[in-house]
Coordinates of C-alpha atoms and ligand atoms in Angstrom, one line a residue:
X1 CA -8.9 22.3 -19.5
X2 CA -7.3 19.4 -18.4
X3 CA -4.4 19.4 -15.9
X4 CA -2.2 17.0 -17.0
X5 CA -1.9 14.7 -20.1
X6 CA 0.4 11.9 -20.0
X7 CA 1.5 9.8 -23.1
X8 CA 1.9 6.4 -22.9
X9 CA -0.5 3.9 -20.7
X10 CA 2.1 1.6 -19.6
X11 CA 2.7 0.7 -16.2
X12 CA 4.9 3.8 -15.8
X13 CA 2.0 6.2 -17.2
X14 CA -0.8 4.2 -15.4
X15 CA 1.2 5.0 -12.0
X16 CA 1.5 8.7 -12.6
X17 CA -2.2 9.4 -13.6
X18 CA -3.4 6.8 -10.8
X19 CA -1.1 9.2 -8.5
X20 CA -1.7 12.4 -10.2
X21 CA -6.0 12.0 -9.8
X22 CA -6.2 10.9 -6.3
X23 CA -4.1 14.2 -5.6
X24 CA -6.9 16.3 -7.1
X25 CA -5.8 16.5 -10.8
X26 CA -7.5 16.0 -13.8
X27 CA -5.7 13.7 -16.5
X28 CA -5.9 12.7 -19.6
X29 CA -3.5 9.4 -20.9
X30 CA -3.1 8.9 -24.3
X31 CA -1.5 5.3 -25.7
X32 CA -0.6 4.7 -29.3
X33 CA -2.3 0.9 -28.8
X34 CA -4.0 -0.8 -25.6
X35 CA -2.4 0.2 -22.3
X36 CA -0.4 -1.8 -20.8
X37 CA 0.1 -4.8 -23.6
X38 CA 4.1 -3.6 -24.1
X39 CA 7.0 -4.0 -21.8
X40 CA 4.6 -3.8 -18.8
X41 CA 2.3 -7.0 -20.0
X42 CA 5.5 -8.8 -21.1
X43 CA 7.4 -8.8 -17.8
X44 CA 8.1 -10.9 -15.0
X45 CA 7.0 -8.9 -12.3
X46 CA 10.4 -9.4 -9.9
X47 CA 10.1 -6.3 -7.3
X48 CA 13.5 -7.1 -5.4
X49 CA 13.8 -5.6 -2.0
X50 CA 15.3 -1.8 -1.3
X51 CA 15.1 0.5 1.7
X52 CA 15.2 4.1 1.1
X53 CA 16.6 5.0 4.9
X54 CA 20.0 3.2 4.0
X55 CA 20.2 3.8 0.4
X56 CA 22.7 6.0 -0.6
X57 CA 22.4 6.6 -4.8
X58 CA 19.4 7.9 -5.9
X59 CA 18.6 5.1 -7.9
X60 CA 18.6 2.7 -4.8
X61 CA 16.5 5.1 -2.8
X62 CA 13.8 5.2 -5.6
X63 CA 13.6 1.2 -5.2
X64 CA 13.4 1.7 -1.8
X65 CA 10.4 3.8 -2.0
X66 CA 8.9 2.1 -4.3
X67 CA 9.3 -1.3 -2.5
X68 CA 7.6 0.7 0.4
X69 CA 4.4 1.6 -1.5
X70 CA 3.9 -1.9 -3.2
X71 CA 2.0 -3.4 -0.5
X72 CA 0.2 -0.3 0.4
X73 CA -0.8 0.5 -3.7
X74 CA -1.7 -3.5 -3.9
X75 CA -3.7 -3.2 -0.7
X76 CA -5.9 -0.1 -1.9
X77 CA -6.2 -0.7 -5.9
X78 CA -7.8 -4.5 -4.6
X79 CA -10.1 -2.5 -2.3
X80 CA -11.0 -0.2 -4.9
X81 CA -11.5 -2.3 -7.7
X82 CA -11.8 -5.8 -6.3
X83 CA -8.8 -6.8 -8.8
X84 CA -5.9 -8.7 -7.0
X85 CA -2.7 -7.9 -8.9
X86 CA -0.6 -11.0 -7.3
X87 CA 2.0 -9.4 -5.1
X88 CA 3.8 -11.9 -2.9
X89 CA 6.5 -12.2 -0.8
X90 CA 7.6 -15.7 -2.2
X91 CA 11.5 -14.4 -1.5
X92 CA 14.4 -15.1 -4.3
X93 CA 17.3 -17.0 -4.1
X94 CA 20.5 -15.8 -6.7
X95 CA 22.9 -19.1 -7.3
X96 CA 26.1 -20.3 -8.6
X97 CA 26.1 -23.7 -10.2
X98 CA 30.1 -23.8 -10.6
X99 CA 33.2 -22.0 -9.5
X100 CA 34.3 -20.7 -5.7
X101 CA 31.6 -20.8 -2.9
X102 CA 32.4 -17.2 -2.2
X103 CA 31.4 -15.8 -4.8
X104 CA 28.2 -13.7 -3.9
X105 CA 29.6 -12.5 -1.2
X106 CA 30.0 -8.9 -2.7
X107 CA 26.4 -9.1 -3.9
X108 CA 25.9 -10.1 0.1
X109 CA 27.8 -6.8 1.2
X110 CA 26.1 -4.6 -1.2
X111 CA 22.6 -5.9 0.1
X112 CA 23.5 -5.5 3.2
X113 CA 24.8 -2.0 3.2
X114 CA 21.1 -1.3 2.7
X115 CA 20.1 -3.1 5.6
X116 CA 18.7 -5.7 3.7
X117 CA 19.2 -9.3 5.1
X118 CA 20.9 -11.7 3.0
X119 CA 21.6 -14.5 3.6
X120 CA 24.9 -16.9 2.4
X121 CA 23.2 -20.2 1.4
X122 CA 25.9 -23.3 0.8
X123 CA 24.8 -26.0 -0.8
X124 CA 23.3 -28.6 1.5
X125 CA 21.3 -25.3 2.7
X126 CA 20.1 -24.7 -0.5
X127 CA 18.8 -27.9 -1.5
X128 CA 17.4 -28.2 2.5
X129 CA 15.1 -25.1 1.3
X130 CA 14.6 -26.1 -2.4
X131 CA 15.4 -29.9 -2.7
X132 CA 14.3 -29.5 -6.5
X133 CA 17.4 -27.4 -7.6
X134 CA 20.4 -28.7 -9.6
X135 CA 22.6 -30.9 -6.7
X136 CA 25.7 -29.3 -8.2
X137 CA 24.9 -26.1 -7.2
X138 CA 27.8 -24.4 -5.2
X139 CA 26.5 -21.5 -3.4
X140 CA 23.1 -19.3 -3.3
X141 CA 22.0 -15.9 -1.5
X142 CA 18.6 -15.5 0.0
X143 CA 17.0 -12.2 0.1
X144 CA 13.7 -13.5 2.2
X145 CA 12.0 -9.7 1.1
X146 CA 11.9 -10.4 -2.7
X147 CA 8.1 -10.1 -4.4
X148 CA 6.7 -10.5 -7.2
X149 CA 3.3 -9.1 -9.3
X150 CA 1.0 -10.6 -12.1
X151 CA 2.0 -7.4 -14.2
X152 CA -1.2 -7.6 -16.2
X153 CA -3.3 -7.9 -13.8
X154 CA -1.6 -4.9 -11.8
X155 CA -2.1 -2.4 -14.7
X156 CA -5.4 -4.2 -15.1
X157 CA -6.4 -3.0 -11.7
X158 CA -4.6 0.9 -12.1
X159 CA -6.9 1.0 -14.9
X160 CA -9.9 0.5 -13.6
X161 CA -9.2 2.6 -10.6
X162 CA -8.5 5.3 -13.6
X163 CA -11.5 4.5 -14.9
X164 CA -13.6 4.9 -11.5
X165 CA -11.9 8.4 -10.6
X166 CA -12.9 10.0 -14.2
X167 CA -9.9 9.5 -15.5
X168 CA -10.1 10.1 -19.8
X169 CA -8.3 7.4 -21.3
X170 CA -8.1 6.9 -24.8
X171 CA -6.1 4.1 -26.2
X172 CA -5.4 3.9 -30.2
X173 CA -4.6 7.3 -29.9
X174 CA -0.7 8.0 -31.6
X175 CA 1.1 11.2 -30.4
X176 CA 3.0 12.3 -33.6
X177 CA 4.3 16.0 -31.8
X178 CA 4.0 17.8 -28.8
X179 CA 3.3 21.4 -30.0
X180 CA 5.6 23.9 -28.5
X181 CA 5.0 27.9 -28.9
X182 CA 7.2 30.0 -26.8
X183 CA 9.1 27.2 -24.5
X184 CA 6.0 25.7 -23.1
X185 CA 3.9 22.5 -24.6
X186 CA 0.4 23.5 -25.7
X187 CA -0.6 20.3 -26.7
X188 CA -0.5 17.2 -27.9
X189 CA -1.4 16.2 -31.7
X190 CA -2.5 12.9 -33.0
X191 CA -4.3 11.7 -36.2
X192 CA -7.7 13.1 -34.0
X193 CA -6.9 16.1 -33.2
X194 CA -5.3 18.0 -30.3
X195 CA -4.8 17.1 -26.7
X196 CA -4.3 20.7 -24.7
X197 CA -3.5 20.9 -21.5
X198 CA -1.8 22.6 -18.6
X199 CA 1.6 20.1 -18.1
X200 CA 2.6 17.1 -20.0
X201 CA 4.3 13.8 -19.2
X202 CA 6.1 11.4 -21.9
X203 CA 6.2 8.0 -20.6
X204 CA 5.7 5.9 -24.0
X205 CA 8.5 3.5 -22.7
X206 CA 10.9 2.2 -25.6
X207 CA 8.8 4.7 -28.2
X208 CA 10.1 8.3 -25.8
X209 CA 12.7 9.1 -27.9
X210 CA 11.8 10.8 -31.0
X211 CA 8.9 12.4 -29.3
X212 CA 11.6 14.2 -26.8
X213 CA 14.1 14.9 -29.7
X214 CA 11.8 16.9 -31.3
X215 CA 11.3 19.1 -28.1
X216 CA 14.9 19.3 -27.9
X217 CA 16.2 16.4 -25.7
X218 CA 18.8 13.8 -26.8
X219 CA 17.9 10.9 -24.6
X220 CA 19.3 7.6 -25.5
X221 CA 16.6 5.2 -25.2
X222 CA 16.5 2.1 -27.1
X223 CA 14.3 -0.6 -27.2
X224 CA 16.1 -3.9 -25.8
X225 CA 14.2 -6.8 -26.8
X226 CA 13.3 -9.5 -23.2
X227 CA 12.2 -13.4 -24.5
X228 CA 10.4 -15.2 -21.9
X229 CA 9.0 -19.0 -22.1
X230 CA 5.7 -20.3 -19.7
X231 CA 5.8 -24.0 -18.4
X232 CA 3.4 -25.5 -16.3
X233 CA 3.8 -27.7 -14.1
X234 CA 1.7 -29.4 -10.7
X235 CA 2.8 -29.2 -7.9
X236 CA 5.1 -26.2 -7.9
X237 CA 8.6 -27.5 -7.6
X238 CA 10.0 -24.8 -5.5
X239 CA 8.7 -22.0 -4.4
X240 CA 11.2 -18.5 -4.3
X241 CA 12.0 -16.8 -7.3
X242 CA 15.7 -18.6 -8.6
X243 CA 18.4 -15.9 -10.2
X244 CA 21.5 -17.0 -11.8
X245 CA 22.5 -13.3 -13.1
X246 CA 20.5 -11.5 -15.8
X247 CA 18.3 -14.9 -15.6
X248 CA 15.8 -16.5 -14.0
X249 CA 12.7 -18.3 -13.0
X250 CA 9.8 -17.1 -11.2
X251 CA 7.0 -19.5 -10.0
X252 CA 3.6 -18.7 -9.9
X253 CA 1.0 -20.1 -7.0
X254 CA -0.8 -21.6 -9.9
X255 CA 1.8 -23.6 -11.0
X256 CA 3.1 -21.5 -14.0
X257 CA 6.9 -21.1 -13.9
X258 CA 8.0 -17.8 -16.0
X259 CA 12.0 -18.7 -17.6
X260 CA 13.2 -15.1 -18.6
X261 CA 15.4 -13.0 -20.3
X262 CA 17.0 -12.5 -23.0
X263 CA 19.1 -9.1 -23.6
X264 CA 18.6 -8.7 -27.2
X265 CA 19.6 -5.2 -29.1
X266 CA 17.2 -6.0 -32.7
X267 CA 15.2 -2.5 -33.0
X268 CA 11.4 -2.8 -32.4
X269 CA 11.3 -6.4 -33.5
X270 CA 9.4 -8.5 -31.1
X271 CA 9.5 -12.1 -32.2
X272 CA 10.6 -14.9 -30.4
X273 CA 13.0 -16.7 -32.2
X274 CA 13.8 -20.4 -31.7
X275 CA 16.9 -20.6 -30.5
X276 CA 16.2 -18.1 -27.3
X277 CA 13.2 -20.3 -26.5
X278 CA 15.9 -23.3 -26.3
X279 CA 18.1 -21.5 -24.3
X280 CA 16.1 -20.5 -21.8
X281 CA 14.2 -23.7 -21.5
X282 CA 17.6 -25.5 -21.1
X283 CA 18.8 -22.9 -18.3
X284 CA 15.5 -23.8 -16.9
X285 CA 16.2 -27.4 -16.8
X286 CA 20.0 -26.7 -15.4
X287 CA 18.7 -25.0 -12.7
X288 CA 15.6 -27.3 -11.7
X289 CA 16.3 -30.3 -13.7
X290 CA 12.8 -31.6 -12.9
X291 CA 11.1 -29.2 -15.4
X292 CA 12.3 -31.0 -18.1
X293 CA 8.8 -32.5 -17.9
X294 CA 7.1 -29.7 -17.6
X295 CA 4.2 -28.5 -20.1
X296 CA 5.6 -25.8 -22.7
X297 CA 2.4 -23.4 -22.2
X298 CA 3.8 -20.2 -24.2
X299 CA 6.4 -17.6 -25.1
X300 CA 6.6 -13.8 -25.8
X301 CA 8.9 -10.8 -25.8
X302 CA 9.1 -7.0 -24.8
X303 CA 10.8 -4.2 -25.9
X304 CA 12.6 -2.8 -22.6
X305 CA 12.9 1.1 -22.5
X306 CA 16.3 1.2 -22.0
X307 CA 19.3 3.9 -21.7
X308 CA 23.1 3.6 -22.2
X309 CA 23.7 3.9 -18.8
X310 CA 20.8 1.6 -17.9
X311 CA 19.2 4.9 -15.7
X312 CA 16.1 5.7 -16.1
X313 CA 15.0 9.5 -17.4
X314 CA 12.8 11.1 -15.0
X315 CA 12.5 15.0 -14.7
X316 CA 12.1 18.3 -16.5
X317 CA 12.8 18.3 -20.0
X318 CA 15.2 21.2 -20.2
X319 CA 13.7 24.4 -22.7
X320 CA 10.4 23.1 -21.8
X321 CA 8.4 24.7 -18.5
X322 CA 5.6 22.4 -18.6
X323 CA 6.6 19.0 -19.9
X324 CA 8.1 16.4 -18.1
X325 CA 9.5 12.6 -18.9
X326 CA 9.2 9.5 -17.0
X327 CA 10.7 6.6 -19.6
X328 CA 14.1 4.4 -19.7
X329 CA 13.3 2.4 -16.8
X330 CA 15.2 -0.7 -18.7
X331 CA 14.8 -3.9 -16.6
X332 CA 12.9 -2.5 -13.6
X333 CA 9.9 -0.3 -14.3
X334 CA 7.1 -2.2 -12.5
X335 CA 9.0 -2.7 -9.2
X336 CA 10.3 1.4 -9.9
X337 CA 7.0 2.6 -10.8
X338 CA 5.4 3.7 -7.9
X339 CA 8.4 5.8 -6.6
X340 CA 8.3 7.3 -10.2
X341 CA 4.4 8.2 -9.8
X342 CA 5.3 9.4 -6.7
X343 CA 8.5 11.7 -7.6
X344 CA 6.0 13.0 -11.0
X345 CA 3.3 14.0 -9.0
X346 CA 5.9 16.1 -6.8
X347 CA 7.3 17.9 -9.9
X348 CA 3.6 18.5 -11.4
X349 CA 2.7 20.0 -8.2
X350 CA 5.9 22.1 -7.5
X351 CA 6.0 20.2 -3.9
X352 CA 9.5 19.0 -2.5
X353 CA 11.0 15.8 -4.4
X354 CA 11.8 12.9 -2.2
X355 CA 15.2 12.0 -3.7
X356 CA 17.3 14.5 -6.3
X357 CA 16.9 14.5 -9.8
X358 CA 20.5 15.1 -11.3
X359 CA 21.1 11.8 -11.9
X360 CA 18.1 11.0 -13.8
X361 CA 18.1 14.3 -15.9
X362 CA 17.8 14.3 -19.8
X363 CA 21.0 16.4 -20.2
X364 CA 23.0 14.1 -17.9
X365 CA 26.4 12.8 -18.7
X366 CA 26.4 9.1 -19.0
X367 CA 28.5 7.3 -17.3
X368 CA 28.9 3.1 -18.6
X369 CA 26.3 0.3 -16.6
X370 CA 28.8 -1.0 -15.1
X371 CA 29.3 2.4 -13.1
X372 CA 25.7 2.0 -11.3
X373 CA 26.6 1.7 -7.9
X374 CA 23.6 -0.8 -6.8
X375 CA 24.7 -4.2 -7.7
X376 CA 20.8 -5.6 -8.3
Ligands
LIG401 C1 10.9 -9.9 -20.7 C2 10.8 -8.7 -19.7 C3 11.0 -9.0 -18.4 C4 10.9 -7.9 -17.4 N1 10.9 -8.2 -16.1 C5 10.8 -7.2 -15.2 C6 10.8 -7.5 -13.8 O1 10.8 -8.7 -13.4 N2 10.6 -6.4 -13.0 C7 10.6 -5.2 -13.4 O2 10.5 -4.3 -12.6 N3 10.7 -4.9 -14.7 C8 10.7 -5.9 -15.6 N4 10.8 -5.6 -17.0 C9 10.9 -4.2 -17.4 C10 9.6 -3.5 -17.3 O3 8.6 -4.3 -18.0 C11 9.7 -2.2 -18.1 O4 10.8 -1.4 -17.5 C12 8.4 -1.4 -17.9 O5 7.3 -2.1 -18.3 C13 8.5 -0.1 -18.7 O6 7.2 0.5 -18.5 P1 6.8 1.7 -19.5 O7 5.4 2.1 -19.1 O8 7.9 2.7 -19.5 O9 6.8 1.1 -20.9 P2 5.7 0.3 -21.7 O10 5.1 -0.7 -20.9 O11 6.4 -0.2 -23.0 O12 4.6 1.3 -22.1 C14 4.9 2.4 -23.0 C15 3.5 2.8 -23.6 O13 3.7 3.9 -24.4 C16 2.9 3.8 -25.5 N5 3.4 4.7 -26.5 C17 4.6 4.7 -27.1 N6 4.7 5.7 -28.0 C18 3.5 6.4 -27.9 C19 3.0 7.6 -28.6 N7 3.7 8.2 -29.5 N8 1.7 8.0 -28.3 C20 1.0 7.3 -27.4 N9 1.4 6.2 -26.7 C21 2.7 5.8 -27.0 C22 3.0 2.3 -25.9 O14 2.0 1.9 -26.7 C23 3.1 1.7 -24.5 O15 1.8 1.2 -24.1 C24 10.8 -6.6 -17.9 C25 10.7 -6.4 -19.3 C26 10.7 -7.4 -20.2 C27 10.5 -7.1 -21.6

């Protein structure tokens, strides 16, 4: 029988069977379509720094972990498969374009309480290190340890590292019910058949709540729709990742800039609609005017898995001794997605957990976004 199967093949699912087989268990992972074409194909791939030794709220220590493992996971899935998944340090740069020059300076402190350097950029410093931003730009914070990943080609390479360690995967395969007899999972039931096994993770991303409401868990998971638009443009015009709040632009060595995201609350509706794409290609332009000549190359959305309190569920799922979830990580589950492979594997194999769980628990009483302690 086999050990563990896990539903859902998108980043977050990918990680946890890569982790679970190369610690000696057998997997199965199941995807209602291809694996990793939803959130995890449509994202930008921004893995911002994080250090678990200074970190004080779970959350921030999982980042921390996770940005430890990047390079090491990058390093060994390129050995193993010959795949390079993109991760850079190209470093990011968060800016004001108006208002007081002091503004970032509590994003400043909160970086640096994790003993992560920032540094307080004014603007002749800023357009010293990028001479293509906007001129009226008042202020900007550099965080040299900021990375970024081609996201399909990352879950490009965990698959065939899955596929090289025997791992079954079977795509076009819908879970409809997770069977339950006497407060354990006995398996999983699609239109095929039935999927048994010995423990069971859900991490179908923005699709994990009805499956976990009918074993019992009220998780609030919604799918939150992120536009992006693709311009290209020769020679790069600057070269670190560019955040102005929830937005931003991330250049890639090839010369593809990636303008992203909308916030968008429309159900499981993944069109991009015209006047997102305009928005986002005129922030582009206010922030590097010079891309107004850019070529348009493409757009596309993703629905984010994401919670009320913007906390991703990861844990037992209480009344259930064998089945565990992994899902809600809202705007950050690539750069959280090896800490979470890591954490599952701990639970699946009854070893110690890096970091406690209470936060992230299903029956966990939410608390508003704005009450997350990190600030990034
Ligand atoms: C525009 C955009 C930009 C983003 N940028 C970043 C970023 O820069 N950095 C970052 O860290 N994160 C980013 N994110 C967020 C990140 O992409 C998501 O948090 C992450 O991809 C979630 O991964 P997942 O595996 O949980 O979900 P998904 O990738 O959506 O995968 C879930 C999988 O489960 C499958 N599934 C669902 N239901 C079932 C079922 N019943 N049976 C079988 N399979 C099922 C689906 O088919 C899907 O393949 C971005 C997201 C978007 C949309």
């Amino acid at each position: 029988m086999t050990d563990v199967v896990v539903v859902g093949g998108g980043v977050i699912g990918l990680s946890i069977a890569w982790e679970l087989v190369r610690h000696g268990v057998s997997v199965k992972l199941l995807d209602q379509g291809a694996f990793g074409r939803e959130a995890s194909w449509a994202g930008a791939g921004i893995l911002p720094p994080g250090n678990p030794d200074s970190a004080s709220h779970p959350y921030d220590r999982l980042r921390g972990e996770s940005c430890r493992l990047w390079p090491e996971w990058s390093a060994e899935l390129l050995e193993l498969t010959g795949i390079d998944n993109g991760f850079l340090n190209c470093g990011g740069i968060e800016i004001r374009l108006a208002g007081s020059s002091d503004q970032l300076d509590d994003l400043a402190d909160a970086w640096r309480q994790e003993h992560i350097t920032a540094e307080r950029l004014d603007r002749n410093e800023l357009l010293e290190l990028e001479p293509a931003l906007n001129p009226s730009a008042v202020v900007g914070l550099r965080l040299p340890e900021k990375c970024q990943v081609r996201n399909p080609r990352h879950t490009k390479a965990l698959l065939a590292a899955l596929a090289s360690a025997g791992v079954e995967l079977l795509p076009g395969e819908p879970v409809t019910e997770l069977i339950h007899e006497n407060g354990r999972i006995v398996a999983a039931r699609t239109s095929n058949g039935e999927h048994v096994a010995g423990q069971f993770v859900v991490a179908a991303g923005a699709w994990s709540r009805r499956l976990l409401a009918a074993c019992g868990a009220d998780v609030t998971i919604e799918p939150v729709r992120g536009q992006i638009v693709l311009l290209e443009t020769q020679p790069l015009p600057f070269t670190h990742i560019i955040g102005l709040g929830a937005r931003y632009l991330v250049p890639r060595p090839d010369g593809r800039v990636l303008v992203g995201a909308t916030e968008e609350w429309v159900g499981y509706c993944k069109q991009n609609t015209a006047d997102a794409v305009a928005g986002l290609i005129r922030f582009a332009q206010d922030l590097v005017p010079g891309l107004a000549a850019a070529k348009f190359a493409d757009c596309w959305s993703g629905l984010r898995p994401g919670a009320g309190d913007g906390l991703p569920y990861l844990g037992p799922v209480p009344g259930n001794d064998n089945l565990f979830v992994a899902a809600g990580h809202f705007r950050a589950g690539v750069q959280l997605s090896p800490g979470t492979a890591v954490l599952i594997r701990q639970l699946v194999l009854g070893q110690d957990l890096m970091l406690p769980l209470e936060t992230f628990a299903c029956d966990r009483v939410e608390r508003t976004q704005e009450a997350i302690p990190s600030a990034h």
